[in-house]
Amino acid sequence: MRKKIPTITRPDPAYAATLQQGDREVPGKEDEAQVTATKTGTPAADVDADRHGSELVPEGAVASHQVTAKSSDPHTSLRAPVSARALSPNRKIDIRVNALERQEAALQACGVEPAHVVRAALRRAVKGWQLSPVFAPVAEERRTRNTQWQARTSLAVDAASLGVLLRDHDPLDVLSKWALIRGQVEPRIWGEIDKILEEIAVRAASPHEPHAP
């Protein structure tokens, strides 16, 4: 009859002391794991695995990987803003403006190239100007015949206001768009020409200040 070998149910300090150091076993290591397992209800092997895992994986590594993956997701990237120019309800119209006959003498005597004066007046006149849906008839002022003084450019106007002018005064769309807005633009430019000529005259008439010694 074989002798029954008793089962070890608890740590044996005497047996742990006989383990060789060459196997890199530390006495009491298993005891520590066993005590932790007894307190938490987790097997000793799982306790050791958790300990080694926490030592190998730096804290925050998983979170950093998740954040990187989320930021590289093309579905979460923000869309580029729509260009404001693409949404602008404006329409460009080619315009050409001449000075008046009554302004010819002052333009020739001002000492500045008349074409430059007319272009400067055009820039001032349309700065901040908005097209009105109320039609203005073309002025009957006599324009100069000197085409070299003519200012030509493209002017952006409000498409809604232009649509009202087309509906009320050119429903068949046979007139030039410049004819519809000319009555509003030309008087403003002529007024700015007068102002510039006056500024030039005042500057020319003012005495020069003597230089300080």
Short mmCIF file of C-alpha atoms in Angstrom, two decimals:
data_model
loop_
_atom_site.label_atom_id
_atom_site.label_comp_id
_atom_site.label_asym_id
_atom_site.label_seq_id
_atom_site.Cartn_x
_atom_site.Cartn_y
_atom_site.Cartn_z
CA MET A 1 0.00 0.00 0.00
CA ARG A 2 1.38 3.42 -1.13
CA LYS A 3 1.83 6.19 1.37
CA LYS A 4 -0.39 9.22 0.70
CA ILE A 5 1.61 12.43 0.21
CA PRO A 6 0.12 15.28 2.25
CA THR A 7 -1.02 18.37 0.29
CA ILE A 8 0.61 21.67 1.23
CA THR A 9 -2.10 24.22 1.85
CA ARG A 10 0.00 27.13 3.16
CA PRO A 11 3.48 28.61 2.55
CA ASP A 12 6.36 26.66 4.10
CA PRO A 13 9.15 29.03 5.26
CA ALA A 14 11.54 26.13 5.67
CA TYR A 15 11.00 25.02 2.06
CA ALA A 16 11.33 28.56 0.73
CA ALA A 17 14.69 28.93 2.52
CA THR A 18 16.10 25.91 0.64
CA LEU A 19 15.50 27.46 -2.82
CA GLN A 20 18.69 28.26 -4.71
CA GLN A 21 19.62 31.83 -5.45
CA GLY A 22 20.71 30.77 -8.96
CA ASP A 23 17.07 30.38 -9.97
CA ARG A 24 16.58 34.05 -9.04
CA GLU A 25 13.88 33.18 -6.59
CA VAL A 26 13.64 35.51 -3.66
CA PRO A 27 12.52 33.94 -0.37
CA GLY A 28 9.23 35.35 0.74
CA LYS A 29 8.28 36.48 -2.80
CA GLU A 30 5.66 33.84 -3.16
CA ASP A 31 4.54 34.53 0.40
CA GLU A 32 3.92 38.18 -0.50
CA ALA A 33 1.93 37.20 -3.56
CA GLN A 34 -0.02 34.63 -1.62
CA VAL A 35 -0.89 37.12 1.12
CA THR A 36 -2.07 39.65 -1.49
CA ALA A 37 -4.14 36.97 -3.19
CA THR A 38 -5.70 35.99 0.10
CA LYS A 39 -6.73 39.57 0.86
CA THR A 40 -8.08 40.45 -2.61
CA GLY A 41 -9.39 37.06 -3.69
CA THR A 42 -7.17 37.15 -6.81
CA PRO A 43 -4.91 34.19 -7.66
CA ALA A 44 -1.25 34.71 -6.89
CA ALA A 45 -0.27 34.30 -10.55
CA ASP A 46 -2.59 37.14 -11.55
CA VAL A 47 -1.14 39.39 -8.83
CA ASP A 48 2.39 38.85 -10.14
CA ALA A 49 1.27 39.45 -13.72
CA ASP A 50 -0.36 42.74 -12.78
CA ARG A 51 2.77 43.83 -10.96
CA HIS A 52 5.06 43.06 -13.88
CA GLY A 53 2.64 44.64 -16.37
CA SER A 54 2.54 47.88 -14.42
CA GLU A 55 6.33 47.99 -14.42
CA LEU A 56 6.68 47.40 -18.19
CA VAL A 57 3.98 49.79 -19.46
CA PRO A 58 4.59 53.45 -18.54
CA GLU A 59 1.68 55.30 -17.04
CA GLY A 60 -0.26 57.29 -19.61
CA ALA A 61 1.06 55.32 -22.61
CA VAL A 62 -2.34 53.88 -23.50
CA ALA A 63 -4.10 57.22 -23.11
CA SER A 64 -1.51 58.90 -25.32
CA HIS A 65 -2.02 56.28 -28.02
CA GLN A 66 -5.76 56.74 -27.88
CA VAL A 67 -5.47 60.50 -28.20
CA THR A 68 -3.14 60.18 -31.20
CA ALA A 69 -5.49 57.78 -32.93
CA LYS A 70 -8.44 60.05 -32.32
CA SER A 71 -6.69 63.14 -33.66
CA SER A 72 -5.62 61.32 -36.82
CA ASP A 73 -9.14 60.16 -37.58
CA PRO A 74 -10.18 61.89 -40.82
CA HIS A 75 -13.82 61.88 -39.75
CA THR A 76 -13.06 64.14 -36.76
CA SER A 77 -11.03 66.73 -38.71
CA LEU A 78 -12.59 70.16 -39.08
CA ARG A 79 -13.68 71.27 -42.53
CA ALA A 80 -12.04 74.29 -44.13
CA PRO A 81 -14.20 77.42 -43.88
CA VAL A 82 -16.11 78.35 -46.99
CA SER A 83 -14.61 81.28 -48.81
CA ALA A 84 -16.46 84.52 -48.11
CA ARG A 85 -15.95 85.58 -51.71
CA ALA A 86 -17.86 82.49 -52.90
CA LEU A 87 -20.85 83.51 -50.75
CA SER A 88 -20.68 87.22 -51.65
CA PRO A 89 -23.98 88.32 -53.33
CA ASN A 90 -22.22 90.87 -55.53
CA ARG A 91 -22.07 91.31 -59.29
CA LYS A 92 -19.31 93.09 -61.17
CA ILE A 93 -20.15 95.78 -63.74
CA ASP A 94 -17.72 97.48 -66.09
CA ILE A 95 -17.92 101.27 -65.78
CA ARG A 96 -16.27 104.17 -67.62
CA VAL A 97 -16.45 107.75 -66.44
CA ASN A 98 -15.35 111.05 -68.00
CA ALA A 99 -14.84 114.38 -66.34
CA LEU A 100 -17.16 117.27 -67.19
CA GLU A 101 -16.48 120.02 -69.71
CA ARG A 102 -16.68 122.64 -66.97
CA GLN A 103 -13.81 120.83 -65.17
CA GLU A 104 -11.43 120.80 -68.14
CA ALA A 105 -9.72 124.12 -67.42
CA ALA A 106 -9.09 123.32 -63.76
CA LEU A 107 -7.79 119.85 -64.62
CA GLN A 108 -5.30 121.25 -67.11
CA ALA A 109 -4.09 123.96 -64.70
CA CYS A 110 -3.87 121.94 -61.49
CA GLY A 111 -0.34 120.67 -62.15
CA VAL A 112 -1.37 117.01 -61.82
CA GLU A 113 -2.10 114.65 -64.68
CA PRO A 114 -5.87 114.96 -65.24
CA ALA A 115 -6.28 111.19 -65.72
CA HIS A 116 -4.78 110.64 -62.24
CA VAL A 117 -7.24 113.11 -60.74
CA VAL A 118 -10.19 111.33 -62.35
CA ARG A 119 -9.02 107.90 -61.17
CA ALA A 120 -8.46 109.18 -57.63
CA ALA A 121 -11.95 110.67 -57.64
CA LEU A 122 -13.37 107.34 -58.78
CA ARG A 123 -11.67 105.47 -55.93
CA ARG A 124 -12.99 107.94 -53.37
CA ALA A 125 -16.51 107.93 -54.81
CA VAL A 126 -17.05 104.17 -54.71
CA LYS A 127 -15.36 103.58 -51.35
CA GLY A 128 -18.10 102.44 -48.98
CA TRP A 129 -20.82 103.14 -51.55
CA GLN A 130 -23.80 100.79 -51.85
CA LEU A 131 -26.08 100.51 -54.88
CA SER A 132 -29.63 101.66 -54.25
CA PRO A 133 -32.57 99.76 -55.76
CA VAL A 134 -34.13 103.13 -56.59
CA PHE A 135 -33.32 104.08 -60.17
CA ALA A 136 -31.58 107.41 -60.80
CA PRO A 137 -31.76 108.87 -64.32
CA VAL A 138 -28.56 109.71 -66.16
CA ALA A 139 -27.47 113.32 -65.60
CA GLU A 140 -27.56 115.67 -68.58
CA GLU A 141 -24.20 117.27 -67.75
CA ARG A 142 -21.85 117.71 -70.73
CA ARG A 143 -18.87 115.35 -70.44
CA THR A 144 -15.44 116.11 -71.79
CA ARG A 145 -14.55 114.61 -75.15
CA ASN A 146 -10.99 113.94 -74.09
CA THR A 147 -11.04 110.15 -73.80
CA GLN A 148 -7.54 110.11 -72.29
CA TRP A 149 -9.05 111.36 -69.06
CA GLN A 150 -11.56 108.52 -68.90
CA ALA A 151 -11.47 106.18 -65.89
CA ARG A 152 -12.47 102.57 -66.52
CA THR A 153 -12.77 99.78 -63.97
CA SER A 154 -15.01 96.98 -62.67
CA LEU A 155 -17.36 97.83 -59.84
CA ALA A 156 -18.90 95.24 -57.54
CA VAL A 157 -22.54 96.05 -56.74
CA ASP A 158 -25.21 94.38 -54.66
CA ALA A 159 -26.86 91.67 -56.76
CA ALA A 160 -30.24 92.05 -55.02
CA SER A 161 -30.44 95.80 -55.70
CA LEU A 162 -29.35 95.25 -59.28
CA GLY A 163 -32.07 92.62 -59.66
CA VAL A 164 -34.70 95.16 -58.60
CA LEU A 165 -33.41 97.66 -61.15
CA LEU A 166 -33.48 95.01 -63.87
CA ARG A 167 -37.02 93.97 -63.00
CA ASP A 168 -38.41 97.52 -62.93
CA HIS A 169 -36.44 99.20 -65.73
CA ASP A 170 -35.03 96.50 -67.98
CA PRO A 171 -37.19 93.35 -67.70
CA LEU A 172 -36.00 92.10 -71.12
CA ASP A 173 -32.33 92.55 -70.09
CA VAL A 174 -31.38 94.47 -73.24
CA LEU A 175 -29.64 97.48 -71.66
CA SER A 176 -26.10 97.55 -70.36
CA LYS A 177 -25.80 97.23 -66.59
CA TRP A 178 -23.75 100.43 -66.55
CA ALA A 179 -26.77 102.30 -67.91
CA LEU A 180 -28.80 101.17 -64.88
CA ILE A 181 -26.35 102.43 -62.24
CA ARG A 182 -24.76 105.33 -64.11
CA GLY A 183 -27.12 107.91 -62.65
CA GLN A 184 -25.98 106.95 -59.14
CA VAL A 185 -22.23 106.72 -59.76
CA GLU A 186 -21.29 109.59 -62.09
CA PRO A 187 -22.47 112.51 -59.86
CA ARG A 188 -20.45 111.12 -56.97
CA ILE A 189 -17.28 110.98 -59.10
CA TRP A 190 -17.78 114.50 -60.46
CA GLY A 191 -18.20 115.77 -56.90
CA GLU A 192 -14.94 114.10 -55.85
CA ILE A 193 -13.12 115.68 -58.83
CA ASP A 194 -14.23 119.10 -57.64
CA LYS A 195 -13.01 118.33 -54.11
CA ILE A 196 -9.60 117.15 -55.31
CA LEU A 197 -9.15 120.21 -57.52
CA GLU A 198 -10.02 122.42 -54.56
CA GLU A 199 -7.53 120.62 -52.30
CA ILE A 200 -4.79 121.06 -54.91
CA ALA A 201 -5.57 124.75 -55.24
CA VAL A 202 -5.51 125.31 -51.47
CA ARG A 203 -2.21 123.47 -51.12
CA ALA A 204 -0.66 125.48 -53.97
CA ALA A 205 -1.87 128.80 -52.49
CA SER A 206 -0.61 128.15 -48.95
CA PRO A 207 2.85 129.67 -48.27
CA HIS A 208 5.66 127.27 -47.50
CA GLU A 209 6.79 127.27 -43.89
CA PRO A 210 10.39 128.41 -43.49
CA HIS A 211 12.85 125.82 -42.31
CA ALA A 212 14.03 126.12 -38.77
CA PRO A 213 17.70 127.17 -38.44
#
